[in-house]
XYZ file of C-alpha atoms in Angstrom:
576
model
C 4.422 43.137 129.533
C 7.271 41.914 127.348
C 6.995 42.989 123.764
C 6.512 40.128 121.262
C 9.773 41.303 119.653
C 11.619 40.866 122.901
C 10.226 37.335 123.318
C 11.216 36.336 119.869
C 14.671 37.846 120.305
C 15.183 35.817 123.489
C 14.026 32.641 121.733
C 16.302 33.015 118.762
C 19.290 33.873 120.965
C 18.632 30.817 123.057
C 18.508 28.670 119.955
C 21.807 30.126 118.799
C 23.439 29.332 122.198
C 22.035 25.764 122.074
C 23.474 25.257 118.611
C 26.844 26.295 120.012
C 26.506 23.913 122.919
C 25.638 20.957 120.633
C 28.386 21.734 118.157
C 25.973 22.880 115.509
C 26.876 24.836 112.448
C 28.649 28.000 113.600
C 27.440 29.972 110.568
C 23.861 28.978 111.397
C 24.339 29.982 115.129
C 25.553 33.517 113.953
C 22.670 33.800 111.630
C 20.164 33.266 114.452
C 22.082 35.708 116.656
C 21.868 38.242 113.979
C 18.217 37.619 113.390
C 17.586 37.907 117.185
C 19.152 41.387 117.333
C 17.270 42.479 114.205
C 13.837 41.486 115.515
C 14.614 42.899 118.944
C 15.296 46.284 117.444
C 12.577 46.168 114.780
C 10.173 49.075 114.779
C 6.931 47.019 114.052
C 5.310 44.445 116.352
C 6.372 41.142 114.893
C 3.207 39.471 116.155
C 1.295 41.360 113.522
C 3.475 40.208 110.651
C 3.280 37.197 108.345
C 6.184 35.203 106.912
C 6.514 37.440 103.978
C 6.639 40.642 106.130
C 9.022 38.938 108.488
C 11.474 38.297 105.605
C 11.610 42.039 105.116
C 13.332 42.376 108.598
C 17.164 42.665 107.933
C 18.908 39.417 108.746
C 15.712 37.283 108.692
C 15.622 34.719 105.946
C 12.907 32.350 104.905
C 13.605 29.571 107.344
C 13.909 31.829 110.383
C 10.824 33.803 109.347
C 8.794 30.516 109.160
C 9.915 29.524 112.634
C 9.105 32.923 114.123
C 5.698 32.798 112.567
C 5.235 29.202 113.923
C 6.182 30.402 117.403
C 3.843 33.412 117.314
C 0.959 31.200 116.131
C 1.481 28.166 118.433
C 3.776 29.184 121.168
C 6.531 26.677 120.345
C 8.945 25.546 117.565
C 9.398 21.807 117.385
C 12.923 22.202 115.880
C 13.962 24.261 118.870
C 12.275 21.975 121.371
C 14.113 18.988 119.882
C 17.478 20.736 120.537
C 16.424 21.766 124.064
C 15.465 18.144 124.804
C 19.013 16.918 123.972
C 20.472 19.189 126.581
C 19.907 18.854 130.388
C 18.165 21.844 131.965
C 21.200 22.488 134.185
C 23.443 22.844 131.155
C 21.034 25.327 129.674
C 21.279 27.215 133.001
C 25.050 27.284 132.611
C 24.835 29.523 129.541
C 23.047 32.140 131.592
C 26.114 32.590 133.869
C 27.809 35.902 133.028
C 31.368 35.306 131.519
C 30.572 31.699 130.650
C 29.720 31.370 127.020
C 28.014 28.353 125.259
C 31.307 26.899 124.032
C 32.786 26.672 127.522
C 29.522 25.337 128.939
C 29.612 22.576 126.244
C 33.173 21.657 127.320
C 32.172 21.488 130.967
C 29.277 19.233 130.018
C 31.122 16.935 127.568
C 34.352 16.651 129.550
C 33.322 16.728 133.172
C 29.680 15.830 133.003
C 28.581 19.050 134.735
C 24.824 19.577 134.523
C 24.056 22.256 137.119
C 25.468 25.463 138.633
C 25.902 23.652 141.949
C 28.051 20.954 140.298
C 30.084 23.637 138.522
C 30.869 25.421 141.821
C 31.925 22.121 143.355
C 34.190 21.331 140.382
C 35.870 24.688 140.741
C 36.465 24.086 144.442
C 38.145 20.729 143.560
C 40.149 22.489 140.837
C 38.933 19.982 138.264
C 38.661 22.669 135.549
C 42.310 23.307 135.448
C 42.912 20.211 133.390
C 40.752 21.519 130.551
C 42.129 23.366 127.650
C 41.284 27.123 127.838
C 40.495 26.993 131.594
C 42.645 28.041 134.475
C 42.603 29.905 137.898
C 41.647 33.160 136.200
C 38.787 31.484 134.350
C 37.553 29.916 137.632
C 37.716 33.279 139.259
C 35.640 34.824 136.459
C 33.060 32.056 136.508
C 32.566 32.318 140.241
C 32.102 36.086 139.899
C 29.616 35.474 137.113
C 27.637 33.122 139.344
C 27.662 35.734 142.087
C 26.295 38.396 139.636
C 23.616 35.959 138.563
C 22.556 35.266 142.161
C 22.625 38.948 143.111
C 20.299 39.781 140.194
C 17.682 37.384 141.768
C 14.273 38.656 140.877
C 15.392 42.139 139.875
C 14.726 43.361 136.325
C 16.355 45.945 134.113
C 15.054 49.535 134.341
C 13.449 49.515 130.985
C 11.400 46.272 131.638
C 10.044 47.683 134.888
C 9.423 51.159 133.297
C 7.398 49.708 130.352
C 5.226 47.660 132.652
C 4.726 50.500 135.170
C 3.695 52.969 132.369
C 1.193 50.345 131.054
C -0.300 49.841 134.514
C -0.492 53.488 135.296
C -2.215 54.182 132.038
C -4.828 51.512 132.636
C -5.461 52.469 136.280
C -5.719 56.197 135.337
C -8.798 55.292 133.198
C -10.681 53.885 136.234
C -13.669 55.989 137.249
C -12.780 57.839 140.407
C -8.974 57.753 139.947
C -7.776 61.313 140.502
C -4.002 60.811 140.183
C -1.788 57.825 139.343
C 2.018 57.437 139.157
C 4.865 55.087 139.744
C 7.085 55.682 142.749
C 9.862 53.840 144.520
C 13.282 52.937 143.019
C 11.718 53.171 139.494
C 10.938 56.921 139.862
C 14.558 57.326 141.154
C 15.861 55.580 137.911
C 17.727 52.817 139.693
C 19.537 50.600 137.172
C 17.622 47.478 138.334
C 14.219 47.168 139.966
C 13.074 44.578 142.598
C 9.398 45.498 142.468
C 7.162 48.225 141.136
C 5.376 50.732 143.443
C 2.228 52.398 142.036
C 0.475 55.241 143.884
C -3.031 56.353 143.177
C -5.383 59.098 144.673
C -9.063 58.422 145.058
C -11.950 58.789 147.492
C -12.837 55.191 146.899
C -9.987 52.676 146.585
C -12.123 49.577 145.810
C -12.465 50.082 141.941
C -8.801 50.831 141.527
C -7.794 47.710 143.623
C -10.190 45.588 141.637
C -8.727 46.994 138.364
C -5.179 46.057 139.317
C -6.253 42.439 140.120
C -7.940 42.134 136.664
C -5.124 43.381 134.539
C -4.056 41.097 131.808
C -0.502 41.037 133.337
C -1.856 39.971 136.846
C -0.666 36.443 137.555
C -1.660 36.119 141.183
C -2.896 38.274 144.018
C -0.402 38.232 146.898
C -2.348 40.549 149.239
C -5.431 42.559 148.986
C -6.866 45.291 151.194
C -8.436 48.745 151.220
C -5.167 50.705 151.237
C -2.685 48.295 149.513
C -2.910 45.514 147.088
C 0.047 43.477 145.777
C 0.058 41.185 142.716
C 2.670 39.064 141.075
C 2.644 39.531 137.257
C 2.742 36.725 134.711
C 6.454 37.455 134.342
C 7.067 37.162 138.050
C 7.601 40.842 138.972
C 5.655 42.103 142.112
C 3.546 45.219 141.817
C 2.395 47.050 145.042
C -0.467 49.513 144.709
C -1.446 52.017 147.338
C -4.363 54.277 147.246
C -4.540 57.466 149.303
C -6.844 60.437 149.514
C -5.983 63.291 147.025
C -5.180 65.748 149.865
C -2.416 63.282 150.930
C -0.904 62.912 147.454
C 2.283 64.935 147.943
C 3.269 63.335 151.277
C 2.528 59.749 150.008
C 4.469 60.321 146.745
C 7.497 61.657 148.768
C 7.318 58.739 151.243
C 6.901 56.023 148.613
C 9.489 57.317 146.281
C 12.250 56.934 148.953
C 15.020 56.075 149.172
C 14.940 54.801 152.789
C 18.150 56.719 153.634
C 16.614 59.979 152.112
C 13.406 59.436 154.106
C 15.296 58.892 157.315
C 16.942 62.293 156.856
C 13.715 64.107 156.043
C 11.894 62.538 159.050
C 14.765 63.586 161.345
C 14.438 67.179 160.111
C 10.731 67.021 160.862
C 11.290 65.643 164.420
C 13.746 68.514 165.138
C 11.110 70.960 164.089
C 8.493 69.471 166.241
C 6.726 67.773 163.336
C 5.904 64.198 162.252
C 6.262 63.083 158.548
C 4.390 60.127 157.195
C 2.693 59.030 153.936
C -0.423 60.853 155.092
C 1.219 64.293 155.627
C 3.277 66.524 157.755
C 1.674 66.942 161.196
C 2.264 69.090 164.277
C 3.359 66.718 167.051
C 1.744 68.528 169.929
C -1.604 69.229 168.275
C -1.808 66.480 165.748
C -2.935 69.052 163.206
C -2.067 68.505 159.567
C 0.484 71.052 158.333
C 0.862 70.236 154.647
C 0.457 67.115 152.509
C -0.988 67.943 149.025
C 2.254 68.352 147.029
C 5.862 67.218 147.440
C 7.035 70.803 147.066
C 4.920 71.913 150.148
C 6.355 69.102 152.197
C 9.975 69.888 151.321
C 9.411 73.699 151.761
C 7.884 73.281 155.246
C 11.030 71.224 156.188
C 13.245 74.149 155.015
C 14.296 72.351 151.857
C 14.028 73.022 148.172
C 12.220 70.264 146.290
C 14.621 67.452 145.587
C 14.414 65.618 142.183
C 13.721 61.999 142.715
C 16.921 60.870 140.927
C 18.863 62.550 143.666
C 17.123 61.068 146.693
C 19.858 58.734 147.807
C 21.359 60.617 150.833
C 24.445 61.572 148.895
C 24.404 65.250 149.822
C 21.113 66.228 148.358
C 19.609 67.145 151.719
C 22.468 69.557 152.558
C 22.317 71.073 149.099
C 18.567 71.481 149.308
C 18.956 73.214 152.637
C 21.464 75.660 151.173
C 19.352 76.172 148.095
C 22.020 75.083 145.621
C 20.819 71.866 144.142
C 22.033 71.553 140.539
C 19.789 72.230 137.529
C 19.942 68.634 136.331
C 20.323 67.752 132.632
C 17.030 66.673 130.964
C 16.208 64.899 127.750
C 14.988 68.159 126.314
C 18.527 69.584 126.802
C 20.062 67.115 124.381
C 20.859 68.565 121.030
C 22.054 65.306 119.438
C 23.287 61.771 119.802
C 26.994 60.995 119.301
C 27.031 57.160 119.157
C 24.677 55.258 116.770
C 24.907 52.414 114.268
C 23.290 51.531 110.951
C 22.873 48.361 108.913
C 26.350 48.907 107.478
C 27.594 46.984 110.480
C 25.484 45.489 113.223
C 22.562 47.878 113.179
C 19.215 46.855 111.642
C 18.022 50.174 110.281
C 19.287 52.171 107.212
C 21.192 55.391 107.488
C 18.301 57.249 106.055
C 15.792 55.737 108.507
C 18.028 56.547 111.485
C 18.427 60.113 110.352
C 14.692 60.577 109.725
C 13.859 59.267 113.187
C 16.572 61.387 114.827
C 15.237 64.516 113.151
C 11.699 63.603 114.350
C 13.090 63.657 117.917
C 14.178 67.296 117.260
C 17.898 66.721 117.261
C 19.956 69.535 115.805
C 22.955 67.269 115.061
C 23.454 63.539 114.948
C 26.507 61.338 114.599
C 26.724 58.039 112.663
C 29.407 55.859 114.287
C 29.509 52.487 112.757
C 32.030 49.859 113.918
C 35.668 49.951 112.677
C 37.512 47.025 111.021
C 39.264 45.441 113.966
C 35.873 44.152 115.183
C 36.222 41.585 112.350
C 32.693 40.260 112.479
C 31.399 43.570 111.189
C 33.497 43.309 107.997
C 34.155 46.962 107.763
C 36.629 48.222 105.207
C 38.156 51.560 104.233
C 36.083 51.641 101.039
C 32.815 50.995 102.896
C 33.584 53.679 105.441
C 34.438 56.304 102.802
C 31.349 55.491 100.750
C 29.276 56.100 103.848
C 31.068 59.329 104.554
C 30.160 60.608 101.075
C 26.509 59.583 101.641
C 26.551 61.387 104.968
C 27.777 64.543 103.396
C 25.043 64.374 100.837
C 22.445 64.014 103.532
C 23.825 66.688 105.806
C 21.076 69.116 106.640
C 18.509 67.321 104.458
C 16.367 66.142 107.471
C 14.742 69.170 109.024
C 18.067 70.942 108.902
C 19.734 68.469 111.316
C 23.570 68.433 110.796
C 25.020 64.980 110.375
C 28.424 64.074 111.680
C 30.378 61.210 110.251
C 32.115 59.101 112.970
C 33.060 55.682 114.031
C 33.249 53.416 117.077
C 36.820 52.277 117.282
C 38.062 49.244 119.062
C 40.606 49.711 121.919
C 42.911 46.752 121.554
C 44.788 45.059 124.359
C 47.655 47.547 124.092
C 45.420 50.743 123.872
C 45.814 51.091 120.031
C 42.727 51.724 117.879
C 41.693 50.888 114.289
C 43.019 52.862 111.351
C 46.159 55.068 111.134
C 46.100 58.685 112.103
C 45.700 60.065 108.678
C 42.493 58.085 108.112
C 41.178 58.974 111.621
C 41.664 62.614 110.772
C 38.788 62.422 108.349
C 36.145 61.721 110.977
C 34.081 64.347 112.806
C 33.864 62.254 115.940
C 35.570 59.078 117.209
C 34.159 56.859 119.985
C 36.674 54.316 121.262
C 35.450 51.250 123.276
C 36.733 48.081 124.822
C 35.157 45.079 122.930
C 37.575 42.263 123.962
C 40.188 41.048 126.489
C 37.970 41.990 129.395
C 39.887 40.019 131.830
C 43.189 41.972 131.741
C 44.869 42.879 134.978
C 44.070 46.256 136.525
C 47.478 47.629 135.555
C 47.071 46.549 131.948
C 43.477 47.678 131.589
C 44.322 51.072 133.077
C 47.294 51.533 130.761
C 45.037 50.533 127.864
C 42.341 52.993 128.632
C 44.686 55.859 129.367
C 46.505 55.230 126.061
C 43.277 55.557 124.254
C 42.547 58.795 125.954
C 45.852 60.112 124.907
C 45.177 59.395 121.225
C 44.536 62.751 119.682
C 41.702 61.418 117.414
C 39.695 59.771 120.244
C 36.921 62.056 121.475
C 34.785 59.752 123.646
C 35.403 56.594 125.602
C 32.366 54.472 124.895
C 30.697 52.306 127.616
C 33.842 52.846 129.694
C 33.633 49.830 132.094
C 32.298 47.443 129.427
C 29.837 45.975 131.897
C 26.598 44.256 131.025
C 24.350 44.417 134.035
C 23.814 40.916 135.537
C 25.875 39.320 132.697
C 29.339 40.779 132.621
C 31.274 42.583 135.400
C 33.034 45.948 134.795
C 36.614 45.737 133.697
C 39.152 46.034 136.413
C 40.918 49.505 136.058
C 42.268 52.236 138.308
C 39.400 54.629 137.609
C 41.262 57.577 139.308
C 43.951 57.248 136.647
C 41.405 56.873 133.748
C 39.395 59.939 134.987
C 42.622 62.069 135.374
C 43.566 61.126 131.759
C 40.133 62.065 130.465
C 40.269 65.457 132.162
C 43.865 66.013 131.092
C 43.342 65.068 127.420
C 39.896 66.496 126.897
C 38.285 63.113 126.269
C 34.635 62.739 127.224
C 33.286 59.734 128.955
C 30.158 58.120 127.600
C 26.980 57.437 129.567
C 25.723 54.587 127.377
C 21.933 54.582 127.656
C 21.254 50.910 126.732
C 19.461 49.510 129.779
C 21.819 46.538 130.150
C 24.883 48.868 130.141
C 24.007 52.259 131.772
C 27.782 52.711 131.675
C 29.129 54.880 133.254
C 26.894 54.105 136.233
C 25.895 56.822 138.665
C 28.525 56.403 141.280
C 31.252 56.504 138.721
C 29.767 59.709 137.173
C 29.857 61.477 140.550
C 33.394 60.248 140.900
C 34.563 61.335 137.556
C 32.867 64.734 137.705
C 35.156 65.588 140.682
C 38.108 65.371 138.177
C 36.523 67.902 135.808
C 35.539 65.275 133.217
C 32.947 66.026 130.456
C 30.365 63.414 129.493
C 28.352 62.376 126.465
C 24.853 60.828 126.894
C 24.481 58.476 123.895
C 21.913 55.896 122.795
C 24.396 53.461 121.111
C 21.218 52.834 118.959
C 21.335 49.808 116.486
C 17.755 50.549 115.258
C 15.334 53.462 115.072
C 13.582 52.165 118.120
C 16.789 52.207 120.162
C 16.993 55.987 119.855
C 14.417 56.334 122.564
C 16.582 54.549 125.206
C 18.543 57.809 125.674
C 16.161 58.756 128.415
C 17.567 55.992 130.645
C 21.023 57.545 130.156
C 19.590 60.952 131.133
C 18.102 59.424 134.303
C 21.558 57.924 135.099
C 23.200 61.198 134.471
C 20.877 62.842 136.795
C 21.679 60.416 139.470
C 25.328 61.468 138.903
C 24.263 65.131 139.475
C 25.147 66.266 136.001
C 24.087 69.666 134.637
C 23.810 70.537 130.932
C 27.184 72.150 131.012
C 28.718 68.793 131.994
C 27.228 67.075 128.842
C 28.891 67.845 125.450
C 25.871 66.858 123.446
C 23.817 69.584 125.029
C 26.065 72.176 123.684
C 25.554 74.200 120.449
C 27.356 72.608 117.451
C 30.056 75.233 117.246
C 31.096 74.616 120.851
C 30.843 70.855 120.386
C 33.043 70.935 117.243
C 35.645 72.975 119.143
C 35.711 70.207 121.800
C 36.070 67.615 119.136
C 39.025 69.255 117.669
C 41.014 67.570 120.353
C 44.236 67.188 118.331
C 44.457 70.784 117.412
C 43.739 71.906 120.949
C 46.663 69.893 122.223
C 49.098 70.894 119.479
């Protein structure tokens, strides 16, 4: 179920977009955007707060707090509904197209009368957009790609949305009398970046009470199908949940079968056939006698097939079967291996939590070191200055070691400009412990220019990590066009790590790119890119993605002891 904070965040962001479409006050639109981010990352459930408490959320003033309170009490805000009513539904849909912002959507509506995605596609085919200022063939290409992304997303949701719902359902079904085991399976257990539906597996001698409990959950919108062995519901948010109940003695075989992937299961069934066995969700059976061989645990099933147990995140038929047969599957990195987080923000720029709160929460997570990396000045909206950054550095030095002995590194997230340059001159950059450099603009550059831009950033002796390297936003913005072979070579050559950004709408690098980059000898950093204390927990999604890329602790620089990490970060001295 969506958190109230997430619902309010979406509402305020929509209002900001609608203000932009209608030509409203730009300052007001930015205020609502900031408030949306602040509430989305706020640690308390906003539905439990009154106007006074809401005003304590950074970036939320009296007017916005009153509207949030009104929405939470009544389910709507007349001021928002009034703006919605002035804009055709089709135009509101336009702003959901990746790469097409509210300002361009407003131009399309005002100048060409476009009120739907279908009309927009037809206008592009007729080349009608090319007469508009700021539009051209490249813009048309980007819009069409954005529409394609939107259509591909379909009913799929981000990993965190599915995970939160699945964990809630598993917790409730586990309390049902007679439920002996309960877990989620499918693509969610494999940590795929988007999820089409949720598979839940339970073990019980009597399936009826568990099936009934699923149908009666608060999140259950409608029952799609019901039976003794399987029940499917559609949640109130539209996501399908499939529940299967098996006897406890079949648990291992069923969990292996319903975790998938299909390609992985085809390979395991082939191995079974060659051994005179049959593998199904009920167990591994002898073909000739029909006798059950093993079924209670996944480990038993894999062992009887002559394989080591394969971690779910590797089950994509990308070499894991062969490695399991040889007994040389990697020891995958886990969240417990992480000694720190090397990309985080505070309320000095676009974060919503104070430096002290971020450090306290990081220390509670057991980190041994932690980097504060607020935005640099070329991202103008953050209003960074030399003086602000130096004052933060002094405060960081004061707090170093004060939170359960956790060492605090002072860093920054630099902006890689269109030519590959970054904020601040070398002498200023030399004062940071760690520098993350990211692409935040000019996403549509040619492959040649984007490649040169990223390679040049890698060659900067003060850049330690390339943040969210492809700059994608899942379902909203495609990855930049770059020759990744050249970028990965540059990272390996210069000792620049590639980030695995754990934010669920980024997961950047993605798993295929991680596998690809690892072959070049690149090192990685799994970071949260946290903008609030709550965001620090998303790092688990980055770990799952890293596992899908076959990474071990040795591949990930923030699993290393601080002395080894500092040696890696002294990039300039290593190259001199």
